[in-house]
PDB file of C-alpha atoms in Angstrom:
ATOM      1  CA  UNK A   1      -6.842 -18.647 -12.120  1.00 59.00           C
ATOM      2  CA  UNK A   2      -7.018 -21.810 -13.910  1.00 68.00           C
ATOM      3  CA  UNK A   3      -4.499 -22.307 -16.072  1.00 82.00           C
ATOM      4  CA  UNK A   4      -3.952 -25.836 -16.339  1.00 85.00           C
ATOM      5  CA  UNK A   5      -7.493 -28.408 -17.005  1.00 89.00           C
ATOM      6  CA  UNK A   6      -8.829 -29.640 -14.030  1.00 88.00           C
ATOM      7  CA  UNK A   7      -7.603 -33.594 -15.055  1.00 93.00           C
ATOM      8  CA  UNK A   8      -3.469 -31.958 -15.324  1.00 92.00           C
ATOM      9  CA  UNK A   9      -4.153 -30.607 -11.886  1.00 90.00           C
ATOM     10  CA  UNK A  10      -5.438 -33.223 -10.149  1.00 92.00           C
ATOM     11  CA  UNK A  11      -2.468 -35.470 -11.314  1.00 95.00           C
ATOM     12  CA  UNK A  12       0.310 -33.112 -10.222  1.00 94.00           C
ATOM     13  CA  UNK A  13      -1.378 -32.670  -6.647  1.00 93.00           C
ATOM     14  CA  UNK A  14      -1.545 -36.614  -7.109  1.00 95.00           C
ATOM     15  CA  UNK A  15       1.967 -36.898  -8.002  1.00 97.00           C
ATOM     16  CA  UNK A  16       3.772 -34.112  -5.626  1.00 97.00           C
ATOM     17  CA  UNK A  17       4.233 -34.835  -1.548  1.00 97.00           C
ATOM     18  CA  UNK A  18       0.972 -35.337   0.301  1.00 97.00           C
ATOM     19  CA  UNK A  19      -0.632 -32.671   2.185  1.00 97.00           C
ATOM     20  CA  UNK A  20       0.059 -32.548   5.801  1.00 97.00           C
ATOM     21  CA  UNK A  21      -2.866 -33.743   8.086  1.00 98.00           C
ATOM     22  CA  UNK A  22      -2.897 -30.572  10.096  1.00 98.00           C
ATOM     23  CA  UNK A  23      -2.878 -28.281   6.653  1.00 98.00           C
ATOM     24  CA  UNK A  24      -6.172 -30.648   5.933  1.00 97.00           C
ATOM     25  CA  UNK A  25      -7.856 -29.643   8.671  1.00 97.00           C
ATOM     26  CA  UNK A  26      -6.998 -26.396   8.111  1.00 97.00           C
ATOM     27  CA  UNK A  27      -7.540 -26.383   4.412  1.00 96.00           C
ATOM     28  CA  UNK A  28     -11.037 -27.533   5.265  1.00 97.00           C
ATOM     29  CA  UNK A  29     -12.094 -25.643   7.904  1.00 97.00           C
ATOM     30  CA  UNK A  30     -11.081 -22.248   5.778  1.00 96.00           C
ATOM     31  CA  UNK A  31     -13.773 -23.465   3.001  1.00 95.00           C
ATOM     32  CA  UNK A  32     -16.399 -24.283   5.821  1.00 96.00           C
ATOM     33  CA  UNK A  33     -16.742 -20.800   7.929  1.00 94.00           C
ATOM     34  CA  UNK A  34     -14.232 -17.772   5.848  1.00 92.00           C
ATOM     35  CA  UNK A  35     -15.068 -15.781   3.522  1.00 88.00           C
ATOM     36  CA  UNK A  36     -12.970 -16.206  -0.173  1.00 88.00           C
ATOM     37  CA  UNK A  37     -11.252 -19.913   0.649  1.00 89.00           C
ATOM     38  CA  UNK A  38      -9.678 -19.657  -2.712  1.00 83.00           C
ATOM     39  CA  UNK A  39      -7.378 -17.042  -1.554  1.00 86.00           C
ATOM     40  CA  UNK A  40      -6.128 -20.112   0.598  1.00 89.00           C
ATOM     41  CA  UNK A  41      -2.344 -21.323  -1.193  1.00 89.00           C
ATOM     42  CA  UNK A  42      -3.697 -25.120  -1.763  1.00 92.00           C
ATOM     43  CA  UNK A  43      -2.008 -28.390  -1.382  1.00 95.00           C
ATOM     44  CA  UNK A  44       0.146 -28.544  -4.512  1.00 95.00           C
ATOM     45  CA  UNK A  45       1.210 -24.240  -3.899  1.00 95.00           C
ATOM     46  CA  UNK A  46       1.701 -25.651  -0.491  1.00 97.00           C
ATOM     47  CA  UNK A  47       4.291 -28.168  -1.359  1.00 97.00           C
ATOM     48  CA  UNK A  48       6.192 -25.906  -3.842  1.00 97.00           C
ATOM     49  CA  UNK A  49       6.448 -23.174  -0.540  1.00 98.00           C
ATOM     50  CA  UNK A  50       7.478 -26.077   1.057  1.00 98.00           C
ATOM     51  CA  UNK A  51      10.076 -27.245  -1.068  1.00 98.00           C
ATOM     52  CA  UNK A  52      11.719 -23.901  -1.591  1.00 98.00           C
ATOM     53  CA  UNK A  53      11.656 -22.924   1.936  1.00 98.00           C
ATOM     54  CA  UNK A  54      13.665 -26.383   2.695  1.00 98.00           C
ATOM     55  CA  UNK A  55      16.223 -25.042   0.230  1.00 98.00           C
ATOM     56  CA  UNK A  56      16.290 -22.556   0.928  1.00 98.00           C
ATOM     57  CA  UNK A  57      16.829 -23.364   5.356  1.00 98.00           C
ATOM     58  CA  UNK A  58      16.062 -19.830   6.332  1.00 98.00           C
ATOM     59  CA  UNK A  59      16.711 -18.459   9.909  1.00 98.00           C
ATOM     60  CA  UNK A  60      14.674 -14.967   9.517  1.00 98.00           C
ATOM     61  CA  UNK A  61      10.827 -15.064   7.123  1.00 98.00           C
ATOM     62  CA  UNK A  62       8.714 -12.488   6.133  1.00 98.00           C
ATOM     63  CA  UNK A  63       5.479 -13.127   4.866  1.00 98.00           C
ATOM     64  CA  UNK A  64       2.681 -10.183   3.853  1.00 98.00           C
ATOM     65  CA  UNK A  65      -0.986 -10.901   4.027  1.00 98.00           C
ATOM     66  CA  UNK A  66      -1.212 -14.256   6.427  1.00 98.00           C
ATOM     67  CA  UNK A  67      -4.924 -15.175   5.479  1.00 97.00           C
ATOM     68  CA  UNK A  68      -5.522 -18.380   7.418  1.00 97.00           C
ATOM     69  CA  UNK A  69      -2.189 -18.947   7.760  1.00 98.00           C
ATOM     70  CA  UNK A  70      -2.190 -21.927   5.362  1.00 98.00           C
ATOM     71  CA  UNK A  71       1.456 -20.592   3.508  1.00 98.00           C
ATOM     72  CA  UNK A  72       2.417 -19.226   7.060  1.00 98.00           C
ATOM     73  CA  UNK A  73       3.040 -23.217   8.087  1.00 98.00           C
ATOM     74  CA  UNK A  74       3.824 -24.243   4.812  1.00 98.00           C
ATOM     75  CA  UNK A  75       6.896 -21.183   4.996  1.00 98.00           C
ATOM     76  CA  UNK A  76       7.897 -23.078   8.182  1.00 98.00           C
ATOM     77  CA  UNK A  77       8.175 -26.160   6.952  1.00 98.00           C
ATOM     78  CA  UNK A  78      11.985 -25.087   5.942  1.00 98.00           C
ATOM     79  CA  UNK A  79      12.846 -22.832   9.322  1.00 98.00           C
ATOM     80  CA  UNK A  80      15.487 -23.559  10.499  1.00 98.00           C
ATOM     81  CA  UNK A  81      15.282 -24.791  14.864  1.00 96.00           C
ATOM     82  CA  UNK A  82      16.669 -20.795  15.561  1.00 96.00           C
ATOM     83  CA  UNK A  83      14.384 -18.829  13.047  1.00 98.00           C
ATOM     84  CA  UNK A  84      10.883 -16.906  13.502  1.00 98.00           C
ATOM     85  CA  UNK A  85       8.736 -15.873  10.524  1.00 98.00           C
ATOM     86  CA  UNK A  86       7.088 -12.844  10.763  1.00 98.00           C
ATOM     87  CA  UNK A  87       3.761 -12.806   9.389  1.00 98.00           C
ATOM     88  CA  UNK A  88       1.069  -9.324   8.422  1.00 98.00           C
ATOM     89  CA  UNK A  89      -2.814  -8.860   7.687  1.00 98.00           C
ATOM     90  CA  UNK A  90      -4.950  -6.791   8.262  1.00 97.00           C
ATOM     91  CA  UNK A  91      -7.954  -8.874   9.219  1.00 96.00           C
ATOM     92  CA  UNK A  92      -8.412  -9.050  13.020  1.00 97.00           C
ATOM     93  CA  UNK A  93     -11.302 -11.339  12.699  1.00 96.00           C
ATOM     94  CA  UNK A  94      -8.433 -13.983  10.943  1.00 97.00           C
ATOM     95  CA  UNK A  95      -5.873 -13.557  14.374  1.00 98.00           C
ATOM     96  CA  UNK A  96      -7.622 -16.151  16.635  1.00 98.00           C
ATOM     97  CA  UNK A  97      -8.127 -18.770  13.744  1.00 97.00           C
ATOM     98  CA  UNK A  98      -4.488 -18.019  12.244  1.00 98.00           C
ATOM     99  CA  UNK A  99      -3.429 -18.678  16.166  1.00 98.00           C
ATOM    100  CA  UNK A 100      -5.602 -22.159  16.374  1.00 98.00           C
ATOM    101  CA  UNK A 101      -3.073 -23.706  13.781  1.00 98.00           C
ATOM    102  CA  UNK A 102      -0.277 -21.780  14.601  1.00 98.00           C
ATOM    103  CA  UNK A 103      -0.299 -23.361  18.271  1.00 98.00           C
ATOM    104  CA  UNK A 104      -1.240 -26.919  16.993  1.00 98.00           C
ATOM    105  CA  UNK A 105       1.782 -26.931  14.984  1.00 98.00           C
ATOM    106  CA  UNK A 106       5.230 -27.617  16.264  1.00 98.00           C
ATOM    107  CA  UNK A 107       6.670 -23.428  15.605  1.00 98.00           C
ATOM    108  CA  UNK A 108       4.280 -22.016  17.627  1.00 97.00           C
ATOM    109  CA  UNK A 109       6.780 -19.518  19.294  1.00 98.00           C
ATOM    110  CA  UNK A 110       8.339 -19.058  16.317  1.00 98.00           C
ATOM    111  CA  UNK A 111       5.553 -16.799  15.150  1.00 98.00           C
ATOM    112  CA  UNK A 112       4.508 -13.584  15.027  1.00 98.00           C
ATOM    113  CA  UNK A 113       1.873 -12.063  13.867  1.00 98.00           C
ATOM    114  CA  UNK A 114       0.816  -8.468  13.382  1.00 98.00           C
ATOM    115  CA  UNK A 115      -2.194  -6.997  13.006  1.00 98.00           C
ATOM    116  CA  UNK A 116      -1.865  -3.642  11.288  1.00 98.00           C
ATOM    117  CA  UNK A 117      -0.974  -2.261   7.495  1.00 97.00           C
ATOM    118  CA  UNK A 118       2.597  -3.911   5.797  1.00 98.00           C
ATOM    119  CA  UNK A 119       3.798  -0.435   5.422  1.00 97.00           C
ATOM    120  CA  UNK A 120       3.552   0.447   8.525  1.00 98.00           C
ATOM    121  CA  UNK A 121       4.995  -3.043  10.306  1.00 98.00           C
ATOM    122  CA  UNK A 122       8.061  -3.551   8.285  1.00 98.00           C
ATOM    123  CA  UNK A 123      10.248  -0.873   8.809  1.00 97.00           C
ATOM    124  CA  UNK A 124       9.506  -2.028  12.339  1.00 97.00           C
ATOM    125  CA  UNK A 125      11.476  -5.147  12.265  1.00 98.00           C
ATOM    126  CA  UNK A 126      14.710  -4.677  12.954  1.00 96.00           C
ATOM    127  CA  UNK A 127      16.220  -8.372  10.879  1.00 97.00           C
ATOM    128  CA  UNK A 128      17.341  -9.382   7.764  1.00 98.00           C
ATOM    129  CA  UNK A 129      15.571 -11.501   5.816  1.00 98.00           C
ATOM    130  CA  UNK A 130      16.355 -15.025   4.351  1.00 98.00           C
ATOM    131  CA  UNK A 131      13.079 -15.329   2.388  1.00 98.00           C
ATOM    132  CA  UNK A 132       9.498 -13.242   2.246  1.00 98.00           C
ATOM    133  CA  UNK A 133       6.505 -13.673   0.694  1.00 98.00           C
ATOM    134  CA  UNK A 134       4.454 -11.164  -0.476  1.00 98.00           C
ATOM    135  CA  UNK A 135       0.398 -12.384  -0.590  1.00 97.00           C
ATOM    136  CA  UNK A 136      -1.796  -9.434   0.129  1.00 96.00           C
ATOM    137  CA  UNK A 137      -3.109  -6.182  -2.040  1.00 96.00           C
ATOM    138  CA  UNK A 138      -1.588  -6.529  -5.749  1.00 96.00           C
ATOM    139  CA  UNK A 139      -1.970  -2.228  -4.895  1.00 96.00           C
ATOM    140  CA  UNK A 140       0.749  -2.126  -2.615  1.00 98.00           C
ATOM    141  CA  UNK A 141       3.343  -4.549  -4.171  1.00 98.00           C
ATOM    142  CA  UNK A 142       5.932  -2.465  -5.728  1.00 98.00           C
ATOM    143  CA  UNK A 143       5.998  -0.331  -2.381  1.00 98.00           C
ATOM    144  CA  UNK A 144       6.153  -3.531  -0.205  1.00 98.00           C
ATOM    145  CA  UNK A 145       8.754  -4.376  -2.552  1.00 98.00           C
ATOM    146  CA  UNK A 146      11.083  -1.242  -2.415  1.00 98.00           C
ATOM    147  CA  UNK A 147      10.626  -1.634   1.788  1.00 98.00           C
ATOM    148  CA  UNK A 148      11.859  -5.098   1.930  1.00 98.00           C
ATOM    149  CA  UNK A 149      15.059  -5.414  -0.440  1.00 98.00           C
ATOM    150  CA  UNK A 150      17.284  -2.980   1.455  1.00 97.00           C
ATOM    151  CA  UNK A 151      16.283  -5.386   4.087  1.00 98.00           C
ATOM    152  CA  UNK A 152      17.177  -9.115   2.847  1.00 98.00           C
ATOM    153  CA  UNK A 153      20.581 -11.006   3.248  1.00 98.00           C
ATOM    154  CA  UNK A 154      22.210 -11.456  -0.215  1.00 98.00           C
ATOM    155  CA  UNK A 155      21.392 -14.794  -1.779  1.00 98.00           C
ATOM    156  CA  UNK A 156      17.686 -13.851   0.010  1.00 98.00           C
ATOM    157  CA  UNK A 157      14.586 -14.821  -1.954  1.00 98.00           C
ATOM    158  CA  UNK A 158      11.306 -12.940  -2.308  1.00 98.00           C
ATOM    159  CA  UNK A 159       8.788 -14.657  -3.315  1.00 98.00           C
ATOM    160  CA  UNK A 160       5.790 -12.141  -5.136  1.00 98.00           C
ATOM    161  CA  UNK A 161       1.786 -14.146  -5.442  1.00 97.00           C
ATOM    162  CA  UNK A 162      -0.858 -14.021  -8.328  1.00 96.00           C
ATOM    163  CA  UNK A 163       1.508 -11.956 -10.689  1.00 97.00           C
ATOM    164  CA  UNK A 164      -0.285 -13.680 -13.495  1.00 96.00           C
ATOM    165  CA  UNK A 165      -3.637 -12.680 -12.054  1.00 95.00           C
ATOM    166  CA  UNK A 166      -6.123 -15.195 -13.821  1.00 92.00           C
ATOM    167  CA  UNK A 167      -4.724 -14.041 -16.994  1.00 93.00           C
ATOM    168  CA  UNK A 168      -5.274 -10.443 -16.950  1.00 94.00           C
ATOM    169  CA  UNK A 169      -1.857  -9.626 -18.055  1.00 95.00           C
ATOM    170  CA  UNK A 170      -1.971 -10.508 -21.183  1.00 95.00           C
ATOM    171  CA  UNK A 171      -5.158  -9.711 -21.807  1.00 94.00           C
ATOM    172  CA  UNK A 172      -6.622  -5.831 -22.409  1.00 94.00           C
ATOM    173  CA  UNK A 173      -6.252  -3.375 -19.589  1.00 92.00           C
ATOM    174  CA  UNK A 174      -8.660  -1.504 -18.859  1.00 93.00           C
ATOM    175  CA  UNK A 175      -6.939   1.834 -17.782  1.00 92.00           C
ATOM    176  CA  UNK A 176      -9.168   1.583 -14.755  1.00 95.00           C
ATOM    177  CA  UNK A 177      -8.060  -1.539 -13.472  1.00 96.00           C
ATOM    178  CA  UNK A 178      -5.922  -0.124 -10.683  1.00 97.00           C
ATOM    179  CA  UNK A 179      -4.465  -4.136  -9.774  1.00 96.00           C
ATOM    180  CA  UNK A 180      -3.948  -4.892 -13.015  1.00 97.00           C
ATOM    181  CA  UNK A 181      -1.764  -2.325 -14.027  1.00 97.00           C
ATOM    182  CA  UNK A 182       0.214  -2.267 -10.532  1.00 97.00           C
ATOM    183  CA  UNK A 183       1.198  -5.845 -11.429  1.00 98.00           C
ATOM    184  CA  UNK A 184       2.347  -5.402 -14.904  1.00 98.00           C
ATOM    185  CA  UNK A 185       4.398  -2.744 -13.473  1.00 98.00           C
ATOM    186  CA  UNK A 186       5.898  -4.775 -11.495  1.00 98.00           C
ATOM    187  CA  UNK A 187       6.698  -7.421 -13.278  1.00 98.00           C
ATOM    188  CA  UNK A 188       8.439  -5.291 -15.505  1.00 98.00           C
ATOM    189  CA  UNK A 189      10.138  -3.478 -12.191  1.00 98.00           C
ATOM    190  CA  UNK A 190      11.027  -7.283 -11.211  1.00 98.00           C
ATOM    191  CA  UNK A 191      13.002  -8.355 -14.627  1.00 98.00           C
ATOM    192  CA  UNK A 192      14.624  -5.069 -14.924  1.00 98.00           C
ATOM    193  CA  UNK A 193      16.246  -4.629 -11.951  1.00 98.00           C
ATOM    194  CA  UNK A 194      19.809  -5.867 -11.195  1.00 98.00           C
ATOM    195  CA  UNK A 195      19.419  -6.595  -7.241  1.00 98.00           C
ATOM    196  CA  UNK A 196      17.587  -9.431  -8.527  1.00 98.00           C
ATOM    197  CA  UNK A 197      18.048 -12.393 -10.490  1.00 98.00           C
ATOM    198  CA  UNK A 198      13.701 -13.584 -11.446  1.00 98.00           C
ATOM    199  CA  UNK A 199      12.119 -15.972 -13.039  1.00 98.00           C
ATOM    200  CA  UNK A 200       8.245 -16.540 -13.121  1.00 98.00           C
ATOM    201  CA  UNK A 201       6.813 -19.614 -12.939  1.00 96.00           C
ATOM    202  CA  UNK A 202       3.233 -20.485 -14.375  1.00 93.00           C
ATOM    203  CA  UNK A 203       2.368 -22.108 -10.788  1.00 92.00           C
ATOM    204  CA  UNK A 204      -1.762 -21.699  -9.635  1.00 89.00           C
ATOM    205  CA  UNK A 205      -1.690 -17.991 -10.721  1.00 92.00           C
ATOM    206  CA  UNK A 206       1.362 -17.441 -10.487  1.00 95.00           C
ATOM    207  CA  UNK A 207       4.692 -17.512  -8.459  1.00 97.00           C
ATOM    208  CA  UNK A 208       7.838 -15.285  -8.934  1.00 98.00           C
ATOM    209  CA  UNK A 209      11.219 -16.522  -7.657  1.00 98.00           C
ATOM    210  CA  UNK A 210      13.570 -13.104  -7.174  1.00 98.00           C
ATOM    211  CA  UNK A 211      17.105 -13.863  -6.042  1.00 98.00           C
ATOM    212  CA  UNK A 212      18.999 -11.502  -4.371  1.00 98.00           C
ATOM    213  CA  UNK A 213      22.123 -10.558  -5.745  1.00 97.00           C
TER     214      UNK A 213
END
């Protein structure tokens, strides 16, 4: 996932907004106690998510893939006072960890956790979304996207993470590599879909910004 040198990555972090104290603690505890801590959005990508949310000023946010809640809290930073964020994950063992940090933040009562498959949860959410962050199992990216687009407000933003997939998207792909093949289809879908306009940013492992027309 390192497309830039570590020196450049360090420089970028040092010249971006500082990581908030609560998120620094969440980051540290994730690396101490949770499996696969590299899944965490981290300082730089977290500040990108925060900045995008502040520019969008969303009322309703949907996050698919909570992990330990780092990105959730970054997205909350731009949420309006009457806003809410619905975040979905299937890992029961992380629910209490997430909630601890959610309740330490200013947005605890505005964060709604859903423990289930996202394909089961999304149809039950009777909301129109201004901002969506997809960061879950790659095999379902297309399914999530197709379920989400009809629930978006005009001008709403869909963020898709890991779309460069450690560079595998430009390498020879094994036909049995389901995740990479789905991501290749997904990236092409976002490029060709007339319902959105899209830019793929080479941030961390690839972040696509798609604006609903």
